[in-house]
GROMACS .gro file of C-alpha atoms in nm:
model
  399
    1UNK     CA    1   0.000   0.000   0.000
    2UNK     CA    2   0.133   0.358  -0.075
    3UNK     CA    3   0.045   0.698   0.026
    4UNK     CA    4  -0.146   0.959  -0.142
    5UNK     CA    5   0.105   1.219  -0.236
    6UNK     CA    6   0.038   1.585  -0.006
    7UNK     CA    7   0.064   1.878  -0.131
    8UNK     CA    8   0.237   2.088   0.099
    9UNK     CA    9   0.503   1.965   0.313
   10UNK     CA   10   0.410   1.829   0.681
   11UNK     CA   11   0.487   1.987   0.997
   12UNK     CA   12   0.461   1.689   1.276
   13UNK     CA   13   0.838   1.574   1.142
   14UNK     CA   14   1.014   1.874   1.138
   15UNK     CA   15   0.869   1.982   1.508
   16UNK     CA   16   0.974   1.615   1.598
   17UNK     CA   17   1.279   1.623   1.512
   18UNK     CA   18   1.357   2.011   1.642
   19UNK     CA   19   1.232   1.872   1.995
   20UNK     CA   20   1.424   1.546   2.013
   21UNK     CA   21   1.731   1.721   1.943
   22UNK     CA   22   1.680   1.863   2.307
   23UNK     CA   23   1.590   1.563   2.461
   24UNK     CA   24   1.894   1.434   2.290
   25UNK     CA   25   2.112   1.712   2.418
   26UNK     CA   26   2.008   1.673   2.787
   27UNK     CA   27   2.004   1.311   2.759
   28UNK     CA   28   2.396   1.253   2.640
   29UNK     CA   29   2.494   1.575   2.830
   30UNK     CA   30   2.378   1.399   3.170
   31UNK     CA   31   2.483   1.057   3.093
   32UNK     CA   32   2.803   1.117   2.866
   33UNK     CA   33   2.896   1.455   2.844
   34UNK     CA   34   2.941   1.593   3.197
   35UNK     CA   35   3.092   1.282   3.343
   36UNK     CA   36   3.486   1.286   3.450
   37UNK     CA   37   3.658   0.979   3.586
   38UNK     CA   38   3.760   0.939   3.913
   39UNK     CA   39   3.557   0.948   4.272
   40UNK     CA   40   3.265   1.184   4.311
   41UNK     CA   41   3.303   1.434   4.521
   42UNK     CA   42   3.181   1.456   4.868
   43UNK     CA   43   2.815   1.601   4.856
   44UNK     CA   44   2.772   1.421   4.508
   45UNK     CA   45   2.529   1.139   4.478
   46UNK     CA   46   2.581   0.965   4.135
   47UNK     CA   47   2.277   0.791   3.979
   48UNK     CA   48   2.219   0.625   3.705
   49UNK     CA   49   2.024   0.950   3.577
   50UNK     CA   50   2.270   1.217   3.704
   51UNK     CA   51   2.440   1.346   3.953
   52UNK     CA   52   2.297   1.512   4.256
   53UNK     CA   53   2.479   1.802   4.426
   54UNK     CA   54   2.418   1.841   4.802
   55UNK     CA   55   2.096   1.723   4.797
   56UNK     CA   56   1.974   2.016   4.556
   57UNK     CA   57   1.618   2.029   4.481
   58UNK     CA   58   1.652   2.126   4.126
   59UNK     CA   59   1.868   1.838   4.109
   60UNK     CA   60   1.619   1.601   4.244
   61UNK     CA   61   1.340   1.750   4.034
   62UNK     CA   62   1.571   1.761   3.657
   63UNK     CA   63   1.609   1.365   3.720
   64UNK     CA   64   1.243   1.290   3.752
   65UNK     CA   65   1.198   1.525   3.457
   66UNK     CA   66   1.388   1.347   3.293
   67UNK     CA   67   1.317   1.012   3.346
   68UNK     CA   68   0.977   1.082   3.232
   69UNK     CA   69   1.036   1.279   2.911
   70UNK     CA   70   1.371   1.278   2.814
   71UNK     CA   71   1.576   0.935   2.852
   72UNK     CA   72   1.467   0.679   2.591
   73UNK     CA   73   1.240   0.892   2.458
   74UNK     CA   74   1.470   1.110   2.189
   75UNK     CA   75   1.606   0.786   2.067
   76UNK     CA   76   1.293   0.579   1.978
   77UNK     CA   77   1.110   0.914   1.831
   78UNK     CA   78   1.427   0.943   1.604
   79UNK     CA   79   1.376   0.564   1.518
   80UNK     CA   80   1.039   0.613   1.455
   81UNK     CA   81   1.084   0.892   1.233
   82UNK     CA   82   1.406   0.744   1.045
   83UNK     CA   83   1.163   0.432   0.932
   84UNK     CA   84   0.903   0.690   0.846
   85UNK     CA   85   1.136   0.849   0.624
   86UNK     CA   86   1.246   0.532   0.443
   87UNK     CA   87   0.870   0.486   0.409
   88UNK     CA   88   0.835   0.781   0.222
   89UNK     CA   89   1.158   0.794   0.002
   90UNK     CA   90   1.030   0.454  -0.127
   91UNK     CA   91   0.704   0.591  -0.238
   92UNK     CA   92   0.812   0.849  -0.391
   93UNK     CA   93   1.105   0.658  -0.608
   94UNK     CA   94   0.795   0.428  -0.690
   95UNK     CA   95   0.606   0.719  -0.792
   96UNK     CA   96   0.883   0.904  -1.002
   97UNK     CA   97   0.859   0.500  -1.207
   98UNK     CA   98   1.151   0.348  -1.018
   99UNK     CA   99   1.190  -0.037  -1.019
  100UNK     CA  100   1.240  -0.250  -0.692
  101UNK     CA  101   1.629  -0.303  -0.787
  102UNK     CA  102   1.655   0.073  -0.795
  103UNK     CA  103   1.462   0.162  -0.522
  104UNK     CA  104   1.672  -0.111  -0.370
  105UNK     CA  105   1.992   0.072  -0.484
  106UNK     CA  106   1.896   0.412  -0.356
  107UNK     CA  107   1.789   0.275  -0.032
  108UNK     CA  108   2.131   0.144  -0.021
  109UNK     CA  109   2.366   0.424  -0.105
  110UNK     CA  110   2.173   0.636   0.112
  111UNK     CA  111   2.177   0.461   0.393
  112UNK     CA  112   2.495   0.341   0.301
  113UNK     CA  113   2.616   0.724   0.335
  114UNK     CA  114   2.436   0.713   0.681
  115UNK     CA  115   2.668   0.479   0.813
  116UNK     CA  116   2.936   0.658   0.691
  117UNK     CA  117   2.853   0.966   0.890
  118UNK     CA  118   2.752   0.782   1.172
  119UNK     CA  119   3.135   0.646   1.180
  120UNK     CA  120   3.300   0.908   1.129
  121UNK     CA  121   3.073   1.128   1.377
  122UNK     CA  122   3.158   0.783   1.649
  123UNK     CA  123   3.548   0.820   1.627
  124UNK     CA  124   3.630   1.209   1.574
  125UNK     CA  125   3.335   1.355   1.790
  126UNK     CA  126   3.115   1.175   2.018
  127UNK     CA  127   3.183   0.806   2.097
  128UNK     CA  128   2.801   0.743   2.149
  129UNK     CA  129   2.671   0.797   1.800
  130UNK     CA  130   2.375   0.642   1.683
  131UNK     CA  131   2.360   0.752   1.293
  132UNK     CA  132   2.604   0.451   1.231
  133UNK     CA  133   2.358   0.147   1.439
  134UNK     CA  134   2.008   0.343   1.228
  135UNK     CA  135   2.238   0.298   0.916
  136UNK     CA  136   2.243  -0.048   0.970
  137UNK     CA  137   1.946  -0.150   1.097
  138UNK     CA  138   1.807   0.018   0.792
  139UNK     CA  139   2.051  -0.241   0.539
  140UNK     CA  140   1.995  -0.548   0.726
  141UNK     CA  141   1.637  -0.540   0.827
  142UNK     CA  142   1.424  -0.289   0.635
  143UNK     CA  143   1.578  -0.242   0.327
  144UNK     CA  144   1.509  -0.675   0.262
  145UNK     CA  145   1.171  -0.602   0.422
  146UNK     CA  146   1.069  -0.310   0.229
  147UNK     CA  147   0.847  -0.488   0.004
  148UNK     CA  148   0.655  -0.684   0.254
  149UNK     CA  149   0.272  -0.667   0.364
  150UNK     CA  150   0.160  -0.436   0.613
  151UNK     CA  151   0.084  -0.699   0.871
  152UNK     CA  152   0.395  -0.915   0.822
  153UNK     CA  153   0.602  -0.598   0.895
  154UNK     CA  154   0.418  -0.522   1.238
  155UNK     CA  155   0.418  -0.890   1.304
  156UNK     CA  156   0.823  -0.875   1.286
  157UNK     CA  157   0.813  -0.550   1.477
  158UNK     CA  158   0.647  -0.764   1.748
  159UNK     CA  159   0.857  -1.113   1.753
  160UNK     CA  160   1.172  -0.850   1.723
  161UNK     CA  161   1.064  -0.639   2.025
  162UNK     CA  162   0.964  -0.951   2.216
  163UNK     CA  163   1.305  -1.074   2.158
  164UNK     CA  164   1.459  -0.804   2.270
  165UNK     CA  165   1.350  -0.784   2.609
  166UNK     CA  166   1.491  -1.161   2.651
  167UNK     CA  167   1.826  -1.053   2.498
  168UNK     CA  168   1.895  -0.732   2.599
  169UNK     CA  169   1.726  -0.795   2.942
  170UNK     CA  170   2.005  -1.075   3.002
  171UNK     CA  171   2.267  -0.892   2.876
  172UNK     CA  172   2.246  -0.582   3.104
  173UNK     CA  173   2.091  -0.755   3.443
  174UNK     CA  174   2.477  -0.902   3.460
  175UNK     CA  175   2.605  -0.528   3.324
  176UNK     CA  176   2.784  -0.336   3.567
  177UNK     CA  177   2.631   0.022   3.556
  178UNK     CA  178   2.859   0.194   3.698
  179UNK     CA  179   3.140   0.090   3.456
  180UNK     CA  180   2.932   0.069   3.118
  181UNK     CA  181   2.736   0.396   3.125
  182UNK     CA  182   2.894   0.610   3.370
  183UNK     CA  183   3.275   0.615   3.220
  184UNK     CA  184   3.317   0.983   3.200
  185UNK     CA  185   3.628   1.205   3.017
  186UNK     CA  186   3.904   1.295   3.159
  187UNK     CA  187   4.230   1.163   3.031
  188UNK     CA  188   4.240   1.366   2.708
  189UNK     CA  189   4.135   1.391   2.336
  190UNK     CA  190   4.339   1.088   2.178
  191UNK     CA  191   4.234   0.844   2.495
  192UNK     CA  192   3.873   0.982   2.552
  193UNK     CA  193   3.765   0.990   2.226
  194UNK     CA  194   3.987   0.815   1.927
  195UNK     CA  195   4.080   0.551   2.133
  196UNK     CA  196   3.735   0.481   2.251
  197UNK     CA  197   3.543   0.619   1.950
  198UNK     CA  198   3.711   0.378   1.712
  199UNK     CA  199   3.732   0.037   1.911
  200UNK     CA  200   3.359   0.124   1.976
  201UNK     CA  201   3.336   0.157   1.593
  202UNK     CA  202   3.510  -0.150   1.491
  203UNK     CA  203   3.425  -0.363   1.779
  204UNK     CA  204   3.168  -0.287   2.040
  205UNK     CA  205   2.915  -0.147   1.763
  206UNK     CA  206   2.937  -0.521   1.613
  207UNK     CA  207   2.920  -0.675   1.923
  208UNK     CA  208   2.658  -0.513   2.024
  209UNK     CA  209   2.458  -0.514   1.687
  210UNK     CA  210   2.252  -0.815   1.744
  211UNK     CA  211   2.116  -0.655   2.080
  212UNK     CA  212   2.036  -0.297   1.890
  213UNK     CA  213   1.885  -0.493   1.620
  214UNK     CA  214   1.547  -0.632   1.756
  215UNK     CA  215   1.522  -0.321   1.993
  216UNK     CA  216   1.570  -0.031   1.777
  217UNK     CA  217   1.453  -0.255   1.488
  218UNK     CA  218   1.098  -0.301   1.587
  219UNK     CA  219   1.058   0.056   1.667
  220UNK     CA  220   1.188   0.180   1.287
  221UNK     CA  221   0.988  -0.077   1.129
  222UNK     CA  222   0.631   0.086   1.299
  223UNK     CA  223   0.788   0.393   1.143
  224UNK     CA  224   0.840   0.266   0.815
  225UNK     CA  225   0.479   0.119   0.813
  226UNK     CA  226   0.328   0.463   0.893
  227UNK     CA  227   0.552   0.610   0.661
  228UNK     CA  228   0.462   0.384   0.385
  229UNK     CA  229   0.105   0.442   0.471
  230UNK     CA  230   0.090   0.845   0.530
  231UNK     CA  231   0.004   0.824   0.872
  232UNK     CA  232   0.063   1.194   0.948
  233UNK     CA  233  -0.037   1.336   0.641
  234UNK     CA  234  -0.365   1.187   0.604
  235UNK     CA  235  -0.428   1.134   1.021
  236UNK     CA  236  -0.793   1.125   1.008
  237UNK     CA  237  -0.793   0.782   0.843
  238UNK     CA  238  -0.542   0.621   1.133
  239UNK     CA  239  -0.685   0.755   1.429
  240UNK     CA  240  -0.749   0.421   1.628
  241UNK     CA  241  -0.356   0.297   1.571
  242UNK     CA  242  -0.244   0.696   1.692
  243UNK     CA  243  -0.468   0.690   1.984
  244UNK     CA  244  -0.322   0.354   2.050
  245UNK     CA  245   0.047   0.440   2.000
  246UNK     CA  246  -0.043   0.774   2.226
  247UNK     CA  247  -0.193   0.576   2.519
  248UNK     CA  248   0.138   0.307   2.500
  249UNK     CA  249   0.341   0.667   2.549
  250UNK     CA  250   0.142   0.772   2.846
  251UNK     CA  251   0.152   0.447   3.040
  252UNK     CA  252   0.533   0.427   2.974
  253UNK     CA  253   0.581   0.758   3.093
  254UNK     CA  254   0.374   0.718   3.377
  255UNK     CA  255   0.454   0.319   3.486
  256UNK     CA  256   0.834   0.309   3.417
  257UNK     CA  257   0.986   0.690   3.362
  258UNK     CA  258   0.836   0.823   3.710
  259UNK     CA  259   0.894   0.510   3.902
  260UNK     CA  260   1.281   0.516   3.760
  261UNK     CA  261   1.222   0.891   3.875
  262UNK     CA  262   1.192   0.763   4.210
  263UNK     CA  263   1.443   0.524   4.253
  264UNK     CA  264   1.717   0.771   4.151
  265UNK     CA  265   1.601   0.955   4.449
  266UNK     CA  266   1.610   0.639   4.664
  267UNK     CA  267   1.226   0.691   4.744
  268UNK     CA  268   1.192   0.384   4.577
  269UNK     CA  269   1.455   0.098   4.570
  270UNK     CA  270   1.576  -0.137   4.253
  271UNK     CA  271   1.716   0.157   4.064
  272UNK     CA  272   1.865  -0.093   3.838
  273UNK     CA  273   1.600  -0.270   3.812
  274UNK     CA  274   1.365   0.023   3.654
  275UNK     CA  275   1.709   0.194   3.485
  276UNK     CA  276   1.697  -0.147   3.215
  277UNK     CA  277   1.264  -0.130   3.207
  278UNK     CA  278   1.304   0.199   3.091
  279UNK     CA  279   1.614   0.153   2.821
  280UNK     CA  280   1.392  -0.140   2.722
  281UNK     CA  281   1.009  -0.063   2.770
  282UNK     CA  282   1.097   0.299   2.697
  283UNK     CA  283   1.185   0.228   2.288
  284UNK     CA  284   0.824   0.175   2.288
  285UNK     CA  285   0.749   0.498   2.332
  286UNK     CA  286   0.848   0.606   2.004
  287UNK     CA  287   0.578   0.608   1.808
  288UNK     CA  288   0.326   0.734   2.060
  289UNK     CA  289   0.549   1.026   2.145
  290UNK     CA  290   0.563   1.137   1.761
  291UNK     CA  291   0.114   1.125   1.774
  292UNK     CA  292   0.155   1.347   2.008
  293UNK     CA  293   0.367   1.579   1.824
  294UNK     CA  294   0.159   1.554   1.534
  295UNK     CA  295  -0.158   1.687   1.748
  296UNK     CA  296   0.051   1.998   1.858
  297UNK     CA  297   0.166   2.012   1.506
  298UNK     CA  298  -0.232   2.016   1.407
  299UNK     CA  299  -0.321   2.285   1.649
  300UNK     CA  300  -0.043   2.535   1.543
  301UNK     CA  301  -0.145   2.459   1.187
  302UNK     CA  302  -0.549   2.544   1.316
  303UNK     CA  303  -0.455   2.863   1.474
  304UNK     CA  304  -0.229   2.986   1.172
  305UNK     CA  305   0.105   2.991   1.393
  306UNK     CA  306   0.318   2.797   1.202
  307UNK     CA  307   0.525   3.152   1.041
  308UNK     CA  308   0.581   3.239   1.399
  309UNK     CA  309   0.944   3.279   1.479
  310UNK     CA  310   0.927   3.019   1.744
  311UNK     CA  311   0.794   2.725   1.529
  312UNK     CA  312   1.010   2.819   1.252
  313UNK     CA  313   1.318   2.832   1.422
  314UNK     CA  314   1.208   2.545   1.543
  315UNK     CA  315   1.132   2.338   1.247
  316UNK     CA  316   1.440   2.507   1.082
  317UNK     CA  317   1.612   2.265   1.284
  318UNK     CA  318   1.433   1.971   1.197
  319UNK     CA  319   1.494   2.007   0.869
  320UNK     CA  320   1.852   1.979   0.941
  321UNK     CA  321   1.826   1.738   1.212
  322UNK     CA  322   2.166   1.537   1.137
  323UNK     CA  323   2.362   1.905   1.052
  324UNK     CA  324   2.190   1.972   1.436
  325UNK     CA  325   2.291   1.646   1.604
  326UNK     CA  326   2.684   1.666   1.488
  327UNK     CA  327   2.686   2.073   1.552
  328UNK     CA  328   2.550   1.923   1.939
  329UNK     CA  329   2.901   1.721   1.976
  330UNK     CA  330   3.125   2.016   1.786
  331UNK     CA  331   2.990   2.239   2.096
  332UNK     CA  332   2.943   2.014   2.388
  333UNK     CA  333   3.336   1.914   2.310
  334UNK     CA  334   3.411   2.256   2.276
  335UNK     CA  335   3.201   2.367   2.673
  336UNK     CA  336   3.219   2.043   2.867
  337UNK     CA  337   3.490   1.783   2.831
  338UNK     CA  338   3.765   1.840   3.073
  339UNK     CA  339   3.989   1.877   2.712
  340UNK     CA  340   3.755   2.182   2.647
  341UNK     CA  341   3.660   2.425   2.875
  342UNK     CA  342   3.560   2.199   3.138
  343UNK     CA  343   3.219   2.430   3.183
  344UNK     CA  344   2.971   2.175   3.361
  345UNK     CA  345   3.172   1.900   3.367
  346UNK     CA  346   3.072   1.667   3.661
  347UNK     CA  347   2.795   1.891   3.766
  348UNK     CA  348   2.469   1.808   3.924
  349UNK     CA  349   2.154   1.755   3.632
  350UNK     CA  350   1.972   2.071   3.678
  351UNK     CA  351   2.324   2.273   3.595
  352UNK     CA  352   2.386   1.993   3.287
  353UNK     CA  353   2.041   2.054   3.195
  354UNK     CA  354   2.050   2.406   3.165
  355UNK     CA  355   2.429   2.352   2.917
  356UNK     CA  356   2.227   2.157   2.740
  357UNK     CA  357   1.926   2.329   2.655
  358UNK     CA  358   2.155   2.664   2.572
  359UNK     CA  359   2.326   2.454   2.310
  360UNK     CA  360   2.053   2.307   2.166
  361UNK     CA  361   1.913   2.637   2.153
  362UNK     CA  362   2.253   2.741   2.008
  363UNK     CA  363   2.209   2.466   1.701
  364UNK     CA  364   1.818   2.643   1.617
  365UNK     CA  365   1.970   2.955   1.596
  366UNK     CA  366   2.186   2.879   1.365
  367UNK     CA  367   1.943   2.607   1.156
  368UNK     CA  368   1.684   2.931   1.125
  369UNK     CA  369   1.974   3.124   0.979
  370UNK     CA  370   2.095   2.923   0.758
  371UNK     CA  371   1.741   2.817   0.639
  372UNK     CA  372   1.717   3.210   0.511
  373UNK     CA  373   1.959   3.086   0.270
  374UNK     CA  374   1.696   2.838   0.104
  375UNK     CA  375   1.896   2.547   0.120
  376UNK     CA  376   1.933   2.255   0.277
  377UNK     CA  377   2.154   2.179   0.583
  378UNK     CA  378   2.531   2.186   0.535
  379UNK     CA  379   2.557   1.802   0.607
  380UNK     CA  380   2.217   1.772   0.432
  381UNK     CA  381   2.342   1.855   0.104
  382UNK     CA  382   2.659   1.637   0.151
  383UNK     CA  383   2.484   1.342   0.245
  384UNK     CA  384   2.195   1.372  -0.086
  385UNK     CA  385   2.485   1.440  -0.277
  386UNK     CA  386   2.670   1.147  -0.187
  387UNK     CA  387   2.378   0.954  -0.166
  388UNK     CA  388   2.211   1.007  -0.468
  389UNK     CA  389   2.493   1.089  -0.674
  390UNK     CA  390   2.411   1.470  -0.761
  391UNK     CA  391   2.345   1.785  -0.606
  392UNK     CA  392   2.018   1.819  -0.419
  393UNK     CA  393   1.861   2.198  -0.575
  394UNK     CA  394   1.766   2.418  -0.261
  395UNK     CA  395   1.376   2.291  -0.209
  396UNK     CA  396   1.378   2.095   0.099
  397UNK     CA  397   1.181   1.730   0.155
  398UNK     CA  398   1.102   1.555   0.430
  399UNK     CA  399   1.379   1.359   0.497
   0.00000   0.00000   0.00000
């Protein structure tokens, strides 16, 4: 089944992606960004959300925020989105007259150019990249899928996300926390980020593969679906599967994120314990969170506010989400690491927060100026030109 073709280009993705970017931003400046080896401090309580200085309120308060809307909750939305995009590109080649070995064959030098990026983001800027695991997922598990039925894909998306919560649930019940997601910078450029950047790259991302497959899988493969379907363009003829997906979100939120909330605090115990529901449970959130998005989307649109300077600015930087998400790592190296100028590094989470959210507001300045050029994201262009083999002209698409 393929989408009717809109005429006018859709909001709900760009406002997506403009907001994940700061969920992003908070979420790798609290659990990445800001940490420095050695011991904490005295009047430093480390969890596995952030760190807590002297028992600050706004410390306390920033955690539960952000267990409930900001960790796991970026990454799926970008998943969701990313398959939703593939959706799209496919019915459009199919449109323009393309056959399946060249929709095939664009499918794979774009994504192919993905990965690319994604390495080269992993070793030179920010160890935790996820362009290059999207990449390929995309190859390995949609791509072969692409021309399957509409109930054999969600079916997958099902037995895959089933199967990750056996695999990845094993896995990181005998993880050591402490040592796999709280090793912070602090012994220089070449150590803290080559070194580690490229064994990740050629090592830990292929280790690791067959756990980020069915997780992150499942979750792009709902997106592709919808995408393949014009969910959000044509809502009114999906609203039982949105309301669906947006009740999931809410329940997530509510049943895992403020529990984990909790146990950071030590109100509750088993912080572990509700740390891996919410990496796991929480990729379900994806889709749910991006309804939700798409009924703000529809009440700007209602009320005429989508030239405001706020929502353009804003979409400005979803258009140029990947140009936004590398731009993140050029400045958080540049402000945090110890290697920089060390400004919030090892902080408590409501300091980290605030870092965060001024460089993510930083990265929509600079994606509204540049979109009064008329073109396309500087890493925009450079990936359609390498991926399709030409230069993009300046009218922007949806992905």
């Amino acid at each position: 089944m393929t989408s009717p073709s809109p005429s006018v280009r859709i909001l709900t993705p760009d406002l997506a992606r403009g907001a994940a970017l700061l969920g992003i931003a908070i979420a790798n400046a609290i659990t990445a960004w800001s940490l420095r080896v050695g011991d904490v401090p005295q009047g430093y309580h480390r969890t596995l959300s952030g760190i807590i200085v002297n028992d600050s309120l706004w410390d306390k308060i920033m955690v539960v925020i952000g267990t409930l809307f900001v960790h796991v909750r970026g990454l799926p939305m970008f998943a969701t989105l990313l398959g939703y995009g593939v959706g799209m590109i496919l019915v459009r080649e199919q449109r323009k007259g393309a056959t399946k070995k060249q929709c095939r064959a664009i499918l794979l030098r774009r994504y192919g150019v993905l990965i690319l990026f994604g390495l080269l983001h992993m070793v030179f800027l920010f160890y935790g990249d996820i362009m290059f695991i999207y990449g390929l997922i995309i190859l390995v598990l949609v791509i072969p899928m692409r021309n399957a039925k509409n109930k054999t894909l969600l079916i997958t998306a099902g037995v895959l996300f089933a199967l990750a919560m056996v695999m990845n649930g094993a896995l990181l019940s005998y993880s050591d926390m402490n040592a796999v997601l709280l090793h912070g910078y602090g012994h220089g450029y070449v150590q803290d980020q080559l070194v580690r950047g490229a064994s990740l790259a050629f090592m830990y991302n292929f280790l690791r593969f067959p756990f980020a497959l069915p997780l992150v899988g499942s979750v792009i493969l709902v997106g592709f679906v919808a995408g393949r379907n014009g969910v959000l363009e044509y809502p009114e003829q999906f609203r039982t599967p949105m309301r669906i997906a947006a009740t999931i979100t809410v329940i997530i939120v509510v049943t895992v994120g403020l529990p984990l909330g909790l146990a950071n605090l030590g109100i509750l115990g088993h912080e572990k314990v509700f740390y891996l529901l919410n990496i796991l449970v929480g990729m379900a959130s994806g889709p749910g969170i991006v309804v939700w998005i798409s009924w703000i989307a529809s009440w700007v649109e209602r009320r005429k506010l989508t030239d405001t300077l706020p929502i353009r600015m804003l979409t400005a930087l979803g258009q140029m989400s990947m140009t936004g998400y590398v731009l993140q790592s050029v400045l958080f190296t540049i402000i945090m690491v110890p290697w920089g100028l060390a400004i919030g590094a090892g902080r408590g989470v409501a300091t980290v927060t605030l870092i965060a959210a001024g460089i993510w507001v930083v990265t929509m300045v600079f994606a509204y100026l540049w979109s009064l050029t008329h073109k396309r994201g500087p890493l925009e262009i450079l990936h359609r030109t390498l991926g399709y083999g030409r230069p993009p002209n300046a009218k922007t698409q949806i992905m």
